Amino acid sequence: ETVMTQSPATLSVSPGERATLSCRASQTVSSNLAWYQKKPGQAPRPLIYGASSRATGVPARFSGSGSGTEFTLTISSLQSEDSAVYYCQQYDNWPGYTFGQGTKLEI
Amino acid sequence: EVHLVETGGGLIQPGGALRLSCAVSGLSVSTTYMSWVRLAPGKGLEWVSVIHVDDKTYHADFVKGRFTISKDKSKNMVYLQMNNLRADDTAVYYCARELDGFFDHWGQGTLVSVSS
């Protein structure tokens, strides 16, 4: 099983600044990496797929990068509404898609 | 517009069974992969099960032999039969459409609580 490790566990950033979230895979996942935003009481929201492609309706403030085992989600011009838990997910190694444990972003 | 609506969650005793349902609109379960993903209290998202277009099913090791995913093409529904439930199965269960491994549409989830 591919283990996904996210860091940091919690990140506190001021409005208007930039947040950088990291995700590491225990083995290569190529570019088969997605990011999701999860707010309490809401469904997970897809943000990024293919490591760097934005999902439908996601603003350009959200960007993804990386390949292989190291990935980054960058959120610029932070707004209070960006407070959430962010999860990465690999879909390269089957069977079993795996998620990271999440990074809680506090604005 | 795609909508996924889960129902069937509730409070159940350990060892009990529940069947979750996912009503799908805006796409056909006949032509797409459908999964269940869960979020347990204090834990991260976990993929549970998937059913493919050809009706092949796959389950995470931690539910193998206890959970079964299925679909009804005529009703455009997806189901998750959960047997021999354990306390650590307590979670919100989400129905999600999988597109080449990426979950691009999600329901709002249904809460399953396993407790005596």
PDB file of C-alpha atoms in Angstrom:
ATOM      1  CA  GLU A   1       0.000   0.000   0.000  1.00  0.00           C
ATOM      2  CA  THR A   2       1.218   3.492  -0.817  1.00  0.00           C
ATOM      3  CA  VAL A   3       1.350   5.607   2.328  1.00  0.00           C
ATOM      4  CA  MET A   4       0.704   9.323   1.884  1.00  0.00           C
ATOM      5  CA  THR A   5       2.221  11.657   4.480  1.00  0.00           C
ATOM      6  CA  GLN A   6       1.122  15.268   4.718  1.00  0.00           C
ATOM      7  CA  SER A   7       2.879  18.112   6.474  1.00  0.00           C
ATOM      8  CA  PRO A   8       2.419  20.116   8.494  1.00  0.00           C
ATOM      9  CA  ALA A   9      -0.511  18.732  10.468  1.00  0.00           C
ATOM     10  CA  THR A  10      -1.719  22.269  11.170  1.00  0.00           C
ATOM     11  CA  LEU A  11      -0.821  25.501   9.432  1.00  0.00           C
ATOM     12  CA  SER A  12      -1.810  28.989  10.577  1.00  0.00           C
ATOM     13  CA  VAL A  13      -1.515  31.767   8.022  1.00  0.00           C
ATOM     14  CA  SER A  14      -2.771  35.347   7.879  1.00  0.00           C
ATOM     15  CA  PRO A  15      -5.310  36.540   5.301  1.00  0.00           C
ATOM     16  CA  GLY A  16      -3.714  37.652   2.068  1.00  0.00           C
ATOM     17  CA  GLU A  17      -0.628  35.505   2.581  1.00  0.00           C
ATOM     18  CA  ARG A  18       0.319  32.245   0.859  1.00  0.00           C
ATOM     19  CA  ALA A  19       0.059  28.728   2.257  1.00  0.00           C
ATOM     20  CA  THR A  20       2.207  25.806   1.138  1.00  0.00           C
ATOM     21  CA  LEU A  21       1.026  22.290   1.965  1.00  0.00           C
ATOM     22  CA  SER A  22       3.169  19.225   1.357  1.00  0.00           C
ATOM     23  CA  CYS A  23       2.358  15.627   0.527  1.00  0.00           C
ATOM     24  CA  ARG A  24       4.859  12.780   0.249  1.00  0.00           C
ATOM     25  CA  ALA A  25       4.234   9.317  -1.148  1.00  0.00           C
ATOM     26  CA  SER A  26       6.022   6.208   0.141  1.00  0.00           C
ATOM     27  CA  GLN A  27       6.622   5.152  -3.483  1.00  0.00           C
ATOM     28  CA  THR A  28       6.296   6.910  -6.773  1.00  0.00           C
ATOM     29  CA  VAL A  29       2.776   7.788  -7.894  1.00  0.00           C
ATOM     30  CA  SER A  30       3.871   9.560 -11.077  1.00  0.00           C
ATOM     31  CA  SER A  31       1.497  12.525 -11.469  1.00  0.00           C
ATOM     32  CA  ASN A  32      -1.551  10.607 -10.264  1.00  0.00           C
ATOM     33  CA  LEU A  33      -2.143  12.834  -7.288  1.00  0.00           C
ATOM     34  CA  ALA A  34      -5.242  14.778  -6.268  1.00  0.00           C
ATOM     35  CA  TRP A  35      -6.049  17.367  -3.616  1.00  0.00           C
ATOM     36  CA  TYR A  36      -9.364  17.911  -1.841  1.00  0.00           C
ATOM     37  CA  GLN A  37     -10.713  20.571   0.514  1.00  0.00           C
ATOM     38  CA  LYS A  38     -12.912  19.424   3.395  1.00  0.00           C
ATOM     39  CA  LYS A  39     -14.984  21.738   5.557  1.00  0.00           C
ATOM     40  CA  PRO A  40     -17.108  20.554   8.503  1.00  0.00           C
ATOM     41  CA  GLY A  41     -20.511  19.338   7.416  1.00  0.00           C
ATOM     42  CA  GLN A  42     -19.689  19.598   3.738  1.00  0.00           C
ATOM     43  CA  ALA A  43     -18.710  17.096   1.091  1.00  0.00           C
ATOM     44  CA  PRO A  44     -15.055  16.988   0.103  1.00  0.00           C
ATOM     45  CA  ARG A  45     -14.406  19.444  -2.694  1.00  0.00           C
ATOM     46  CA  PRO A  46     -12.082  18.360  -5.501  1.00  0.00           C
ATOM     47  CA  LEU A  47      -9.341  20.913  -6.094  1.00  0.00           C
ATOM     48  CA  ILE A  48      -6.501  19.410  -8.114  1.00  0.00           C
ATOM     49  CA  TYR A  49      -6.015  16.261 -10.190  1.00  0.00           C
ATOM     50  CA  GLY A  50      -3.054  15.041 -12.189  1.00  0.00           C
ATOM     51  CA  ALA A  51      -0.885  16.830  -9.602  1.00  0.00           C
ATOM     52  CA  SER A  52      -1.382  20.240 -11.208  1.00  0.00           C
ATOM     53  CA  SER A  53      -4.710  20.485 -13.078  1.00  0.00           C
ATOM     54  CA  ARG A  54      -7.446  22.480 -11.383  1.00  0.00           C
ATOM     55  CA  ALA A  55     -10.868  20.904 -11.097  1.00  0.00           C
ATOM     56  CA  THR A  56     -13.898  22.652 -12.522  1.00  0.00           C
ATOM     57  CA  GLY A  57     -14.647  25.958 -10.826  1.00  0.00           C
ATOM     58  CA  VAL A  58     -11.513  26.062  -8.676  1.00  0.00           C
ATOM     59  CA  PRO A  59      -9.955  29.527  -8.619  1.00  0.00           C
ATOM     60  CA  ALA A  60      -6.445  30.109  -9.889  1.00  0.00           C
ATOM     61  CA  ARG A  61      -5.312  30.896  -6.322  1.00  0.00           C
ATOM     62  CA  PHE A  62      -5.063  27.140  -5.878  1.00  0.00           C
ATOM     63  CA  SER A  63      -2.145  25.474  -7.616  1.00  0.00           C
ATOM     64  CA  GLY A  64      -0.546  22.068  -7.430  1.00  0.00           C
ATOM     65  CA  SER A  65       2.927  20.902  -8.330  1.00  0.00           C
ATOM     66  CA  GLY A  66       5.231  17.925  -8.056  1.00  0.00           C
ATOM     67  CA  SER A  67       5.644  14.419  -9.412  1.00  0.00           C
ATOM     68  CA  GLY A  68       6.965  11.088  -8.262  1.00  0.00           C
ATOM     69  CA  THR A  69       6.885  11.212  -4.479  1.00  0.00           C
ATOM     70  CA  GLU A  70       6.856  14.914  -3.556  1.00  0.00           C
ATOM     71  CA  PHE A  71       3.881  17.187  -4.088  1.00  0.00           C
ATOM     72  CA  THR A  72       2.788  20.665  -3.049  1.00  0.00           C
ATOM     73  CA  LEU A  73      -0.510  22.503  -2.875  1.00  0.00           C
ATOM     74  CA  THR A  74      -0.090  26.266  -2.847  1.00  0.00           C
ATOM     75  CA  ILE A  75      -2.909  28.615  -1.965  1.00  0.00           C
ATOM     76  CA  SER A  76      -2.186  32.285  -2.579  1.00  0.00           C
ATOM     77  CA  SER A  77      -4.033  35.398  -1.413  1.00  0.00           C
ATOM     78  CA  LEU A  78      -5.583  33.445   1.439  1.00  0.00           C
ATOM     79  CA  GLN A  79      -9.157  34.197   2.428  1.00  0.00           C
ATOM     80  CA  SER A  80     -11.027  33.228   5.580  1.00  0.00           C
ATOM     81  CA  GLU A  81     -13.151  30.829   3.514  1.00  0.00           C
ATOM     82  CA  ASP A  82     -10.023  28.782   2.774  1.00  0.00           C
ATOM     83  CA  SER A  83      -9.983  27.507   6.362  1.00  0.00           C
ATOM     84  CA  ALA A  84     -10.435  23.755   5.999  1.00  0.00           C
ATOM     85  CA  VAL A  85      -8.667  20.419   6.102  1.00  0.00           C
ATOM     86  CA  TYR A  86      -6.816  19.579   2.900  1.00  0.00           C
ATOM     87  CA  TYR A  87      -6.184  15.998   1.805  1.00  0.00           C
ATOM     88  CA  CYS A  88      -3.957  14.564  -0.881  1.00  0.00           C
ATOM     89  CA  GLN A  89      -4.820  11.277  -2.581  1.00  0.00           C
ATOM     90  CA  GLN A  90      -2.818   8.989  -4.833  1.00  0.00           C
ATOM     91  CA  TYR A  91      -4.475   7.018  -7.586  1.00  0.00           C
ATOM     92  CA  ASP A  92      -1.456   5.486  -9.249  1.00  0.00           C
ATOM     93  CA  ASN A  93      -0.929   2.333  -7.219  1.00  0.00           C
ATOM     94  CA  TRP A  94      -3.784  -0.137  -7.288  1.00  0.00           C
ATOM     95  CA  PRO A  95      -5.474  -1.855  -5.561  1.00  0.00           C
ATOM     96  CA  GLY A  96      -6.537   0.723  -3.047  1.00  0.00           C
ATOM     97  CA  TYR A  97      -6.482   4.475  -3.456  1.00  0.00           C
ATOM     98  CA  THR A  98      -4.924   6.119  -0.412  1.00  0.00           C
ATOM     99  CA  PHE A  99      -5.275   9.523   1.196  1.00  0.00           C
ATOM    100  CA  GLY A 100      -2.994  11.496   3.433  1.00  0.00           C
ATOM    101  CA  GLN A 101      -4.003  12.212   7.002  1.00  0.00           C
ATOM    102  CA  GLY A 102      -4.797  15.839   6.156  1.00  0.00           C
ATOM    103  CA  THR A 103      -3.449  19.317   6.867  1.00  0.00           C
ATOM    104  CA  LYS A 104      -5.669  21.665   8.840  1.00  0.00           C
ATOM    105  CA  LEU A 105      -5.338  25.198   7.497  1.00  0.00           C
ATOM    106  CA  GLU A 106      -6.297  28.025   9.816  1.00  0.00           C
ATOM    107  CA  ILE A 107      -6.660  31.531   8.481  1.00  0.00           C
TER     108      ILE A 107
ATOM    109  CA  GLU B   1     -25.774  18.838 -13.044  1.00  0.00           C
ATOM    110  CA  VAL B   2     -24.549  15.826 -11.089  1.00  0.00           C
ATOM    111  CA  HIS B   3     -26.116  15.005  -7.719  1.00  0.00           C
ATOM    112  CA  LEU B   4     -25.280  12.164  -5.367  1.00  0.00           C
ATOM    113  CA  VAL B   5     -27.516  11.643  -2.338  1.00  0.00           C
ATOM    114  CA  GLU B   6     -26.657   9.074   0.325  1.00  0.00           C
ATOM    115  CA  THR B   7     -29.172   7.567   2.718  1.00  0.00           C
ATOM    116  CA  GLY B   8     -29.346   4.661   5.123  1.00  0.00           C
ATOM    117  CA  GLY B   9     -26.977   5.657   7.896  1.00  0.00           C
ATOM    118  CA  GLY B  10     -27.840   5.447  11.557  1.00  0.00           C
ATOM    119  CA  LEU B  11     -26.978   4.011  14.945  1.00  0.00           C
ATOM    120  CA  ILE B  12     -26.288   0.290  14.944  1.00  0.00           C
ATOM    121  CA  GLN B  13     -24.913  -2.139  17.491  1.00  0.00           C
ATOM    122  CA  PRO B  14     -21.610  -3.914  16.936  1.00  0.00           C
ATOM    123  CA  GLY B  15     -22.120  -6.991  14.801  1.00  0.00           C
ATOM    124  CA  GLY B  16     -25.144  -5.462  13.111  1.00  0.00           C
ATOM    125  CA  ALA B  17     -25.776  -4.667   9.445  1.00  0.00           C
ATOM    126  CA  LEU B  18     -26.771  -1.622   7.419  1.00  0.00           C
ATOM    127  CA  ARG B  19     -27.304  -0.918   3.758  1.00  0.00           C
ATOM    128  CA  LEU B  20     -26.344   2.487   2.450  1.00  0.00           C
ATOM    129  CA  SER B  21     -27.881   3.818  -0.736  1.00  0.00           C
ATOM    130  CA  CYS B  22     -26.645   6.453  -3.146  1.00  0.00           C
ATOM    131  CA  ALA B  23     -29.126   8.018  -5.538  1.00  0.00           C
ATOM    132  CA  VAL B  24     -27.346   9.320  -8.611  1.00  0.00           C
ATOM    133  CA  SER B  25     -28.588  11.920 -11.067  1.00  0.00           C
ATOM    134  CA  GLY B  26     -26.839  13.721 -13.882  1.00  0.00           C
ATOM    135  CA  LEU B  27     -24.757  10.714 -14.861  1.00  0.00           C
ATOM    136  CA  SER B  28     -25.287   6.999 -15.387  1.00  0.00           C
ATOM    137  CA  VAL B  29     -23.889   4.388 -13.026  1.00  0.00           C
ATOM    138  CA  SER B  30     -23.786   2.103 -16.064  1.00  0.00           C
ATOM    139  CA  THR B  31     -20.991   4.074 -17.660  1.00  0.00           C
ATOM    140  CA  THR B  32     -18.852   5.262 -14.765  1.00  0.00           C
ATOM    141  CA  TYR B  33     -16.954   3.962 -11.761  1.00  0.00           C
ATOM    142  CA  MET B  34     -18.619   4.596  -8.401  1.00  0.00           C
ATOM    143  CA  SER B  35     -16.925   4.444  -5.006  1.00  0.00           C
ATOM    144  CA  TRP B  36     -17.623   4.753  -1.320  1.00  0.00           C
ATOM    145  CA  VAL B  37     -15.198   6.793   0.783  1.00  0.00           C
ATOM    146  CA  ARG B  38     -15.465   7.326   4.533  1.00  0.00           C
ATOM    147  CA  LEU B  39     -14.304   9.870   7.079  1.00  0.00           C
ATOM    148  CA  ALA B  40     -14.031   8.608  10.628  1.00  0.00           C
ATOM    149  CA  PRO B  41     -13.880  10.957  13.644  1.00  0.00           C
ATOM    150  CA  GLY B  42     -10.340  12.204  14.145  1.00  0.00           C
ATOM    151  CA  LYS B  43      -9.077  10.357  11.079  1.00  0.00           C
ATOM    152  CA  GLY B  44      -8.499  11.086   7.426  1.00  0.00           C
ATOM    153  CA  LEU B  45     -10.442  10.080   4.352  1.00  0.00           C
ATOM    154  CA  GLU B  46     -10.396   6.358   3.533  1.00  0.00           C
ATOM    155  CA  TRP B  47     -11.398   4.741   0.274  1.00  0.00           C
ATOM    156  CA  VAL B  48     -13.747   1.817   1.004  1.00  0.00           C
ATOM    157  CA  SER B  49     -15.086   0.215  -2.175  1.00  0.00           C
ATOM    158  CA  VAL B  50     -15.474   0.707  -5.915  1.00  0.00           C
ATOM    159  CA  ILE B  51     -17.679  -0.821  -8.586  1.00  0.00           C
ATOM    160  CA  HIS B  52     -16.567  -0.663 -12.165  1.00  0.00           C
ATOM    161  CA  VAL B  53     -18.536  -0.366 -15.395  1.00  0.00           C
ATOM    162  CA  ASP B  54     -18.215  -4.134 -15.932  1.00  0.00           C
ATOM    163  CA  ASP B  55     -19.614  -4.724 -12.406  1.00  0.00           C
ATOM    164  CA  LYS B  56     -16.271  -5.810 -11.004  1.00  0.00           C
ATOM    165  CA  THR B  57     -15.907  -4.766  -7.394  1.00  0.00           C
ATOM    166  CA  TYR B  58     -12.963  -4.051  -5.148  1.00  0.00           C
ATOM    167  CA  HIS B  59     -12.843  -3.401  -1.433  1.00  0.00           C
ATOM    168  CA  ALA B  60     -10.284  -2.056   1.020  1.00  0.00           C
ATOM    169  CA  ASP B  61      -8.660  -4.777   3.111  1.00  0.00           C
ATOM    170  CA  PHE B  62     -10.255  -3.455   6.305  1.00  0.00           C
ATOM    171  CA  VAL B  63     -13.781  -4.158   4.974  1.00  0.00           C
ATOM    172  CA  LYS B  64     -13.088  -7.170   2.794  1.00  0.00           C
ATOM    173  CA  GLY B  65     -15.511  -9.982   3.555  1.00  0.00           C
ATOM    174  CA  ARG B  66     -17.834  -7.651   5.492  1.00  0.00           C
ATOM    175  CA  PHE B  67     -18.879  -4.945   2.995  1.00  0.00           C
ATOM    176  CA  THR B  68     -20.278  -5.388  -0.515  1.00  0.00           C
ATOM    177  CA  ILE B  69     -20.774  -2.686  -3.118  1.00  0.00           C
ATOM    178  CA  SER B  70     -23.427  -3.087  -5.809  1.00  0.00           C
ATOM    179  CA  LYS B  71     -25.485  -1.046  -8.223  1.00  0.00           C
ATOM    180  CA  ASP B  72     -28.932  -1.033  -9.819  1.00  0.00           C
ATOM    181  CA  LYS B  73     -28.647   0.311 -13.342  1.00  0.00           C
ATOM    182  CA  SER B  74     -32.409   0.600 -13.768  1.00  0.00           C
ATOM    183  CA  LYS B  75     -32.681   2.838 -10.703  1.00  0.00           C
ATOM    184  CA  ASN B  76     -29.295   4.541 -11.173  1.00  0.00           C
ATOM    185  CA  MET B  77     -28.423   3.673  -7.592  1.00  0.00           C
ATOM    186  CA  VAL B  78     -25.303   2.447  -5.823  1.00  0.00           C
ATOM    187  CA  TYR B  79     -25.376   0.510  -2.566  1.00  0.00           C
ATOM    188  CA  LEU B  80     -23.031  -0.498   0.209  1.00  0.00           C
ATOM    189  CA  GLN B  81     -24.089  -3.508   2.241  1.00  0.00           C
ATOM    190  CA  MET B  82     -22.231  -3.434   5.531  1.00  0.00           C
ATOM    191  CA  ASN B  83     -22.262  -6.549   7.703  1.00  0.00           C
ATOM    192  CA  ASN B  84     -20.608  -7.425  10.993  1.00  0.00           C
ATOM    193  CA  LEU B  85     -20.098  -3.756  11.792  1.00  0.00           C
ATOM    194  CA  ARG B  86     -17.440  -2.730  14.276  1.00  0.00           C
ATOM    195  CA  ALA B  87     -16.944   0.386  16.371  1.00  0.00           C
ATOM    196  CA  ASP B  88     -14.110   1.497  14.102  1.00  0.00           C
ATOM    197  CA  ASP B  89     -16.511   1.544  11.141  1.00  0.00           C
ATOM    198  CA  THR B  90     -18.111   4.626  12.687  1.00  0.00           C
ATOM    199  CA  ALA B  91     -17.772   7.344  10.061  1.00  0.00           C
ATOM    200  CA  VAL B  92     -19.508   9.532   7.544  1.00  0.00           C
ATOM    201  CA  TYR B  93     -19.790   7.515   4.351  1.00  0.00           C
ATOM    202  CA  TYR B  94     -19.627   9.360   1.051  1.00  0.00           C
ATOM    203  CA  CYS B  95     -20.646   8.180  -2.364  1.00  0.00           C
ATOM    204  CA  ALA B  96     -18.302   9.489  -5.046  1.00  0.00           C
ATOM    205  CA  ARG B  97     -17.868   9.253  -8.788  1.00  0.00           C
ATOM    206  CA  GLU B  98     -14.413   8.154  -9.770  1.00  0.00           C
ATOM    207  CA  LEU B  99     -12.916   9.451 -12.980  1.00  0.00           C
ATOM    208  CA  ASP B 100      -9.580   7.781 -13.751  1.00  0.00           C
ATOM    209  CA  GLY B 101      -8.853   7.538 -10.034  1.00  0.00           C
ATOM    210  CA  PHE B 102      -9.883  11.094  -9.180  1.00  0.00           C
ATOM    211  CA  PHE B 103     -13.117  11.623  -7.243  1.00  0.00           C
ATOM    212  CA  ASP B 104     -14.764  14.514  -9.047  1.00  0.00           C
ATOM    213  CA  HIS B 105     -18.282  14.354  -7.629  1.00  0.00           C
ATOM    214  CA  TRP B 106     -19.272  13.635  -4.033  1.00  0.00           C
ATOM    215  CA  GLY B 107     -22.479  13.335  -2.064  1.00  0.00           C
ATOM    216  CA  GLN B 108     -23.089  15.035   1.272  1.00  0.00           C
ATOM    217  CA  GLY B 109     -22.548  11.804   3.177  1.00  0.00           C
ATOM    218  CA  THR B 110     -24.486   9.683   5.646  1.00  0.00           C
ATOM    219  CA  LEU B 111     -23.394   9.039   9.219  1.00  0.00           C
ATOM    220  CA  VAL B 112     -22.937   5.503  10.482  1.00  0.00           C
ATOM    221  CA  SER B 113     -22.470   5.123  14.235  1.00  0.00           C
ATOM    222  CA  VAL B 114     -21.584   1.710  15.610  1.00  0.00           C
ATOM    223  CA  SER B 115     -22.078   1.538  19.357  1.00  0.00           C
ATOM    224  CA  SER B 116     -23.738  -0.555  22.010  1.00  0.00           C
TER     225      SER B 116
END
